[in-house]
Tab-separated table of C-alpha atoms in Angstrom:
chain	number	residue	atom	x	y	z
A	109	MET	CA	71.843	21.445	142.957
A	110	VAL	CA	71.067	19.639	139.702
A	111	ILE	CA	73.842	19.965	137.121
A	112	GLY	CA	73.113	19.048	133.517
A	113	VAL	CA	75.666	18.086	130.864
A	114	PRO	CA	74.184	17.953	127.351
A	115	LYS	CA	75.960	16.306	124.469
A	116	GLU	CA	77.700	18.887	122.287
A	117	ILE	CA	75.966	19.259	118.918
A	118	ARG	CA	78.190	21.778	117.176
A	119	GLU	CA	79.786	20.345	114.041
A	120	GLY	CA	83.008	18.508	114.793
A	121	GLU	CA	82.720	19.011	118.547
A	122	ARG	CA	83.700	15.919	120.540
A	123	ARG	CA	84.696	17.444	123.860
A	124	VAL	CA	82.680	17.035	127.043
A	125	SER	CA	82.347	19.727	129.698
A	126	ILE	CA	83.087	17.632	132.777
A	127	THR	CA	84.954	14.378	133.340
A	128	PRO	CA	83.822	11.452	135.512
A	129	SER	CA	86.368	12.209	138.250
A	130	TRP	CA	84.820	15.639	138.849
A	131	VAL	CA	81.293	14.242	138.602
A	132	SER	CA	82.252	11.903	141.428
A	133	ILE	CA	83.190	14.870	143.625
A	134	LEU	CA	79.909	16.658	142.891
A	135	VAL	CA	77.856	13.566	143.675
A	136	LYS	CA	79.723	12.970	146.934
A	137	ARG	CA	78.863	16.527	147.954
A	138	GLY	CA	75.181	15.817	147.541
A	139	HIS	CA	74.547	17.200	144.059
A	140	LYS	CA	72.737	15.447	141.227
A	141	VAL	CA	74.479	15.252	137.857
A	142	LEU	CA	72.548	14.465	134.672
A	143	ILE	CA	74.651	13.383	131.696
A	144	GLU	CA	73.125	13.085	128.248
A	145	GLU	CA	73.673	9.668	126.744
A	146	ASP	CA	77.058	9.444	124.959
A	147	ALA	CA	77.966	13.025	125.902
A	148	GLY	CA	81.474	11.893	126.785
A	149	ALA	CA	81.929	9.218	124.113
A	150	GLY	CA	83.876	11.454	121.737
A	151	ALA	CA	86.421	12.157	124.464
A	152	GLY	CA	86.722	8.517	125.481
A	153	PHE	CA	84.354	8.562	128.481
A	154	SER	CA	81.606	5.978	128.185
A	155	ASN	CA	78.184	6.147	129.778
A	156	SER	CA	79.298	3.538	132.304
A	157	CYS	CA	82.214	5.779	133.354
A	158	TYR	CA	79.690	8.387	134.464
A	159	ARG	CA	77.148	5.928	135.792
A	160	ASP	CA	79.778	4.267	137.984
A	161	VAL	CA	80.468	7.553	139.805
A	162	GLY	CA	76.807	8.298	140.455
A	163	ALA	CA	75.636	10.294	137.454
A	164	LEU	CA	72.238	9.712	135.913
A	165	ILE	CA	72.351	8.989	132.166
A	166	VAL	CA	69.518	10.707	130.308
A	167	LYS	CA	68.568	9.985	126.694
A	168	ASN	CA	66.487	13.057	125.912
A	169	PRO	CA	68.374	16.385	125.766
A	170	SER	CA	65.202	18.327	126.552
A	171	GLU	CA	65.011	16.500	129.879
A	172	ILE	CA	68.561	17.569	130.704
A	173	TRP	CA	67.752	21.220	130.070
A	174	GLU	CA	64.378	21.101	131.832
A	175	ARG	CA	65.511	19.364	135.025
A	176	SER	CA	68.867	21.075	135.531
A	177	GLU	CA	69.467	24.281	137.456
A	178	ILE	CA	72.837	24.803	135.797
A	179	ILE	CA	73.802	23.651	132.323
A	180	VAL	CA	77.515	23.035	131.833
A	181	LYS	CA	78.715	22.936	128.227
A	182	VAL	CA	81.837	23.360	126.135
A	183	LYS	CA	80.455	25.466	123.286
A	184	GLU	CA	77.728	28.090	123.222
A	185	PRO	CA	74.070	27.053	122.840
A	186	GLN	CA	73.304	26.283	119.216
A	187	ARG	CA	70.197	27.502	117.424
A	188	GLU	CA	68.598	24.062	117.881
A	189	GLU	CA	68.974	24.507	121.646
A	190	PHE	CA	67.416	27.966	121.922
A	191	GLY	CA	64.026	26.467	122.691
A	192	TYR	CA	65.439	24.893	125.859
A	193	LEU	CA	66.476	28.232	127.359
A	194	SER	CA	64.390	29.703	130.171
A	195	GLU	CA	64.490	32.508	132.724
A	196	GLY	CA	66.926	32.012	135.568
A	197	LYS	CA	68.607	29.027	133.919
A	198	ILE	CA	72.349	29.171	134.537
A	199	ILE	CA	74.572	28.343	131.557
A	200	PHE	CA	78.303	27.950	132.078
A	201	THR	CA	80.227	27.552	128.811
A	202	TYR	CA	82.321	29.297	126.184
A	203	LEU	CA	79.995	31.994	124.833
A	204	HIS	CA	82.016	34.407	122.642
A	205	LEU	CA	78.985	36.691	122.380
A	206	ALA	CA	80.828	39.604	120.776
A	207	ALA	CA	80.647	37.810	117.428
A	208	ASN	CA	77.139	36.383	117.897
A	209	ARG	CA	74.350	38.937	118.120
A	210	GLU	CA	71.602	36.354	117.629
A	211	LEU	CA	72.671	34.349	120.668
A	212	THR	CA	73.195	37.504	122.714
A	213	GLU	CA	69.675	38.720	122.034
A	214	THR	CA	68.232	35.252	122.652
A	215	LEU	CA	69.923	34.949	126.049
A	216	MET	CA	68.585	38.404	126.962
A	217	LYS	CA	65.072	37.610	125.757
A	218	LYS	CA	65.001	34.320	127.655
A	219	GLY	CA	66.363	35.829	130.893
A	220	VAL	CA	69.290	33.409	131.102
A	221	ILE	CA	72.175	33.786	133.547
A	222	ALA	CA	74.991	33.183	131.052
A	223	ILE	CA	78.557	32.841	132.319
A	224	GLY	CA	81.328	32.736	129.720
A	225	TYR	CA	84.430	30.705	130.466
A	226	GLU	CA	86.350	33.216	128.369
A	227	THR	CA	85.299	36.187	130.517
A	228	VAL	CA	85.959	34.764	133.994
A	229	GLN	CA	88.826	37.054	134.960
A	230	MET	CA	91.205	37.182	137.890
A	231	ASP	CA	92.219	40.417	139.630
A	232	ASP	CA	95.504	40.454	137.695
A	233	GLY	CA	93.667	40.256	134.382
A	234	THR	CA	94.369	36.598	133.642
A	235	LEU	CA	91.641	34.417	132.138
A	236	PRO	CA	91.947	31.035	133.901
A	237	LEU	CA	89.216	29.234	131.969
A	238	LEU	CA	90.308	30.475	128.557
A	239	LYS	CA	93.928	29.497	129.145
A	240	PRO	CA	93.536	25.699	128.731
A	241	MET	CA	91.971	25.837	125.285
A	242	SER	CA	94.152	28.750	124.145
A	243	GLU	CA	97.252	26.781	125.037
A	244	ILE	CA	96.043	23.734	123.115
A	245	ALA	CA	94.830	25.771	120.135
A	246	GLY	CA	98.175	27.540	119.906
A	247	ARG	CA	100.062	24.272	119.623
A	248	ILE	CA	97.616	22.722	117.178
A	249	SER	CA	97.795	25.818	114.953
A	250	ILE	CA	101.454	25.091	114.258
A	251	PHE	CA	100.785	21.451	113.365
A	252	LYS	CA	97.886	22.490	111.123
A	253	GLY	CA	100.070	25.150	109.533
A	254	ALA	CA	102.771	22.564	108.859
A	255	GLN	CA	100.157	20.314	107.257
A	256	TYR	CA	98.755	22.937	104.911
A	257	LEU	CA	102.177	24.233	103.898
A	258	GLN	CA	102.744	20.881	102.250
A	259	SER	CA	101.920	20.294	98.581
A	260	PRO	CA	99.649	20.229	96.680
A	261	GLU	CA	97.745	23.045	98.442
A	262	GLY	CA	100.628	24.866	100.126
A	263	LYS	CA	104.045	26.223	99.218
A	264	GLY	CA	105.723	22.862	99.679
A	265	VAL	CA	107.713	24.125	102.642
A	266	LEU	CA	108.893	22.048	105.609
A	267	LEU	CA	107.993	24.091	108.653
A	268	GLY	CA	111.153	23.322	110.606
A	269	GLY	CA	113.426	23.529	107.609
A	270	ILE	CA	116.544	21.425	107.187
A	271	GLN	CA	120.284	22.034	106.971
A	272	GLY	CA	121.273	24.131	103.982
A	273	VAL	CA	117.705	25.327	103.363
A	274	LYS	CA	116.020	28.461	104.707
A	275	HIS	CA	113.716	27.645	107.596
A	276	ALA	CA	110.033	28.470	107.381
A	277	LYS	CA	109.007	31.885	108.702
A	278	VAL	CA	106.135	32.021	111.184
A	279	VAL	CA	104.527	35.352	112.091
A	280	ILE	CA	102.250	35.418	115.136
A	281	LEU	CA	99.875	38.221	116.095
A	282	GLY	CA	99.394	38.269	119.850
A	283	ALA	CA	101.723	37.234	122.667
A	284	GLY	CA	99.039	35.971	125.025
A	285	VAL	CA	98.522	32.332	125.957
A	286	ALA	CA	97.599	31.107	122.453
A	287	GLY	CA	100.262	33.180	120.729
A	288	THR	CA	102.980	32.161	123.169
A	289	SER	CA	101.995	28.510	122.898
A	290	ALA	CA	102.146	28.703	119.102
A	291	ALA	CA	105.444	30.578	119.145
A	292	MET	CA	107.215	28.134	121.427
A	293	CYS	CA	105.884	25.160	119.477
A	294	ALA	CA	107.049	26.634	116.149
A	295	LEU	CA	110.434	27.452	117.663
A	296	SER	CA	110.857	23.911	118.964
A	297	LEU	CA	110.318	22.610	115.428
A	298	GLY	CA	113.058	24.852	114.103
A	299	ALA	CA	111.067	27.611	112.427
A	300	GLU	CA	112.004	31.283	112.381
A	301	VAL	CA	109.440	32.949	114.650
A	302	ILE	CA	108.337	36.577	114.839
A	303	CYS	CA	105.668	37.792	117.257
A	304	PHE	CA	103.718	41.067	117.345
A	305	ASP	CA	101.718	42.561	120.208
A	306	ILE	CA	100.769	45.940	121.688
A	307	ASN	CA	101.724	44.819	125.189
A	308	ILE	CA	105.454	45.334	125.695
A	309	ARG	CA	105.459	43.278	128.894
A	310	LYS	CA	104.075	40.255	127.061
A	311	LEU	CA	106.706	40.665	124.348
A	312	GLU	CA	109.435	40.883	126.980
A	313	ASN	CA	108.184	37.703	128.639
A	314	LEU	CA	108.179	35.861	125.313
A	315	HIS	CA	111.660	37.125	124.505
A	316	ILE	CA	112.945	35.847	127.843
A	317	LYS	CA	111.083	32.536	127.605
A	318	SER	CA	112.581	31.847	124.187
A	319	GLY	CA	116.093	32.837	125.220
A	320	GLY	CA	115.999	35.667	122.713
A	321	ARG	CA	115.392	33.320	119.793
A	322	ILE	CA	111.979	34.791	118.966
A	323	LYS	CA	111.930	38.237	117.377
A	324	THR	CA	109.335	40.513	118.933
A	325	PHE	CA	107.792	43.725	117.611
A	326	PHE	CA	105.190	46.217	118.730
A	327	ILE	CA	102.378	46.146	116.176
A	328	HIS	CA	103.127	48.831	113.603
A	329	GLU	CA	101.493	48.505	110.207
A	330	ASP	CA	104.643	49.134	108.184
A	331	GLN	CA	106.662	46.541	110.110
A	332	LEU	CA	103.833	44.029	109.877
A	333	ARG	CA	103.496	44.548	106.125
A	334	HIS	CA	107.226	44.019	105.714
A	335	GLU	CA	107.259	40.740	107.660
A	336	LEU	CA	104.251	39.311	105.816
A	337	THR	CA	105.777	39.545	102.335
A	338	ASP	CA	107.934	36.443	102.890
A	339	CYS	CA	105.918	34.845	105.686
A	340	ASP	CA	105.083	31.153	105.293
A	341	LEU	CA	102.646	30.785	108.188
A	342	LEU	CA	100.616	33.569	109.816
A	343	ILE	CA	98.838	32.895	113.113
A	344	GLY	CA	96.180	35.268	114.437
A	345	ALA	CA	95.956	35.046	118.231
A	346	ILE	CA	94.605	38.439	119.272
A	347	LEU	CA	92.151	38.704	122.162
A	348	ILE	CA	90.361	41.508	123.971
A	349	PRO	CA	88.297	39.783	126.701
A	350	GLY	CA	84.633	39.745	125.727
A	351	ALA	CA	85.121	42.173	122.830
A	352	THR	CA	85.115	41.938	119.065
A	353	CYS	CA	88.607	41.311	117.701
A	354	PRO	CA	90.176	44.272	115.855
A	355	LYS	CA	90.927	43.730	112.167
A	356	VAL	CA	94.710	44.055	112.332
A	357	ILE	CA	95.166	42.364	108.940
A	358	ASN	CA	93.561	43.899	105.869
A	359	GLU	CA	93.013	42.270	102.501
A	360	GLU	CA	95.965	44.037	100.900
A	361	MET	CA	98.287	42.462	103.470
A	362	ILE	CA	96.910	39.021	102.634
A	363	LYS	CA	97.352	39.780	98.935
A	364	SER	CA	101.019	40.637	99.551
A	365	MET	CA	101.730	37.157	100.936
A	366	GLU	CA	103.229	34.507	98.685
A	367	LYS	CA	101.058	31.930	96.911
A	368	GLY	CA	100.492	28.868	99.077
A	369	SER	CA	101.165	30.655	102.367
A	370	VAL	CA	98.895	29.726	105.275
A	371	PHE	CA	96.845	31.953	107.591
A	372	ILE	CA	95.325	30.409	110.725
A	373	ASP	CA	92.991	32.719	112.649
A	374	LEU	CA	92.558	31.559	116.240
A	375	SER	CA	90.669	34.811	116.897
A	376	VAL	CA	87.721	33.697	114.768
A	377	ASP	CA	85.546	33.076	117.879
A	378	GLN	CA	85.604	36.818	118.519
A	379	GLY	CA	85.102	37.784	114.872
A	380	GLY	CA	88.643	37.254	113.581
A	381	CYS	CA	91.659	39.548	113.201
A	382	SER	CA	91.589	39.822	109.386
A	383	GLU	CA	89.211	41.360	106.886
A	384	THR	CA	89.415	38.042	105.040
A	385	THR	CA	88.395	35.854	107.982
A	386	ARG	CA	85.218	33.830	107.779
A	387	GLU	CA	84.324	30.942	110.037
A	388	THR	CA	85.000	27.427	108.776
A	389	SER	CA	84.442	23.968	110.273
A	390	HIS	CA	86.283	20.727	110.842
A	391	SER	CA	84.486	19.246	107.833
A	392	TYR	CA	85.398	22.165	105.561
A	393	PRO	CA	88.343	23.811	107.309
A	394	ILE	CA	90.009	25.898	104.594
A	395	TYR	CA	89.392	28.342	101.779
A	396	LYS	CA	91.673	30.523	99.679
A	397	ILE	CA	91.804	34.262	99.161
A	398	HIS	CA	94.533	35.622	96.884
A	399	ASP	CA	96.000	32.087	96.870
A	400	VAL	CA	96.570	32.244	100.640
A	401	ILE	CA	95.144	29.266	102.510
A	402	HIS	CA	92.821	30.359	105.334
A	403	TYR	CA	92.062	28.025	108.257
A	404	CYS	CA	89.434	29.606	110.541
A	405	VAL	CA	87.942	26.798	112.630
A	406	PRO	CA	86.531	28.171	115.920
A	407	ASN	CA	86.805	25.003	118.016
A	408	VAL	CA	90.324	23.818	117.202
A	409	PRO	CA	90.838	21.926	120.520
A	410	ALA	CA	88.018	19.559	119.523
A	411	LEU	CA	90.690	17.802	117.445
A	412	VAL	CA	92.127	16.435	120.710
A	413	PRO	CA	88.905	15.940	122.684
A	414	ARG	CA	90.242	13.778	125.483
A	415	THR	CA	93.191	16.000	126.334
A	416	ALA	CA	91.057	19.113	125.960
A	417	SER	CA	88.171	17.781	128.057
A	418	ILE	CA	90.410	16.766	130.945
A	419	TYR	CA	92.332	20.058	130.904
A	420	LEU	CA	89.160	22.148	130.638
A	421	SER	CA	87.334	20.210	133.351
A	422	ASN	CA	90.228	20.561	135.771
A	423	GLU	CA	89.946	24.344	135.470
A	424	THR	CA	86.163	24.804	135.331
A	425	ALA	CA	85.033	22.189	137.869
A	426	PRO	CA	86.062	24.159	140.991
A	427	TYR	CA	83.805	27.005	139.824
A	428	ILE	CA	80.973	24.556	139.125
A	429	ILE	CA	81.359	23.123	142.627
A	430	GLU	CA	81.326	26.620	144.115
A	431	ILE	CA	78.100	27.519	142.309
A	432	ALA	CA	76.521	24.191	143.260
A	433	ASN	CA	77.515	24.480	146.921
A	434	LYS	CA	76.619	28.128	147.436
A	435	GLY	CA	74.008	28.895	144.810
A	436	ILE	CA	74.578	31.483	142.095
A	437	LYS	CA	73.767	34.540	144.215
A	438	LYS	CA	76.218	33.807	146.987
A	439	ALA	CA	78.854	32.481	144.575
A	440	ILE	CA	79.000	35.643	142.469
A	441	SER	CA	78.798	37.839	145.563
A	442	GLU	CA	81.875	36.198	147.071
A	443	ASN	CA	83.869	35.391	143.935
A	444	THR	CA	84.600	38.507	141.876
A	445	SER	CA	86.358	36.496	139.146
A	446	LEU	CA	83.201	34.462	138.574
A	447	ARG	CA	81.073	37.597	138.737
A	448	ARG	CA	83.160	39.161	135.960
A	449	GLY	CA	82.376	36.126	133.836
A	450	ILE	CA	78.639	36.825	133.708
A	451	ASN	CA	77.570	38.100	130.278
A	452	THR	CA	73.780	38.236	130.621
A	453	TYR	CA	71.698	38.286	133.792
A	454	TYR	CA	67.903	38.123	133.770
A	455	GLY	CA	67.499	39.924	130.460
A	456	ARG	CA	70.340	42.423	130.788
A	457	ILE	CA	73.855	42.508	129.376
A	458	VAL	CA	76.163	42.987	132.332
A	459	HIS	CA	79.535	42.589	130.614
A	460	GLN	CA	80.767	45.920	129.286
A	461	SER	CA	82.812	44.627	126.337
A	462	VAL	CA	79.994	42.373	125.134
A	463	ALA	CA	77.525	45.258	125.373
A	464	GLN	CA	79.807	47.616	123.464
A	465	SER	CA	80.330	45.049	120.714
A	466	HIS	CA	76.600	45.141	119.977
A	467	GLY	CA	75.965	48.811	120.665
A	468	PHE	CA	74.160	48.248	123.966
A	469	ASP	CA	74.700	49.824	127.359
A	470	SER	CA	75.936	47.411	130.000
A	471	GLU	CA	74.035	47.256	133.260
A	472	SER	CA	75.120	46.319	136.757
A	473	ILE	CA	74.099	43.019	138.331
A	474	GLU	CA	71.290	43.267	140.830
A	475	ILE	CA	71.233	40.105	142.932
A	476	ARG	CA	67.718	38.623	142.717
């Protein structure tokens, strides 16, 4: 099979979807890998790194898309790439279609087989390909929060606090991978940490993991309102696989927060968990509403592209190899986790949550 790796063109994106070590394995198994020139440069992988393990370096992105049977990316196809899409083309990447109707309709119109990393789901409900970036994003959110709490923009609060001074208060919405990662990072820095979720088991696990040092609450509006009034840093880390994120935070809650407080919404890929959320970028990462600093960058792990690329590739590459070895039909027939990851298939939405987010009916996959 021919696997194509285009250079990411989304603003601020420096990750690459597969590392040279995994390319080497694919090539040794008889597959052809096309890498766009400098696709890995932002993550520290030169063209020669890929060429030395048998990849073919291609200058023109259109050639990558045209010649490849499967396109492997980090972020969803951008508008400039829509013209490259064609029927039966397999795209394996983060899609987050619930918050992107234009891309959803384009993938349907073009007949693309689109597999979302974030919707590949194990039998126990875990999301193995979302976990790497969620874990990284959770940790980075705390460091970014600490940065923006500093003057002149923020409250002038040291996140970890210091002896004789009240420690910063961090409130986290969601006790999944991103929320847990953020909570444990904030705790390690000395902050007071409170976490909300609707899953009692997740809250119990976080309580145990932290040795009881993290306060946990079921999401009730009154309790949430109370905790936000003196919150220094609010992290949104809510996820419903494939679905639009519920707006747990309303504008009045944001208004109740103190001037210079920071809100980081890691749920922005799925539409965000606050009424005040709007997508930002690495170039223009923040804005203020009611004097609360909002940071809503959708590709936070791009700040550490080498770490993120290696971690992501280690998780996604076995699925890429399976598709390449077996072909898409056999792979999704035998691997139910991969099958669950398919969002669109030859013009139809086949992921229920994605379909519901846009008011469509989901259809079953008919192997063609």
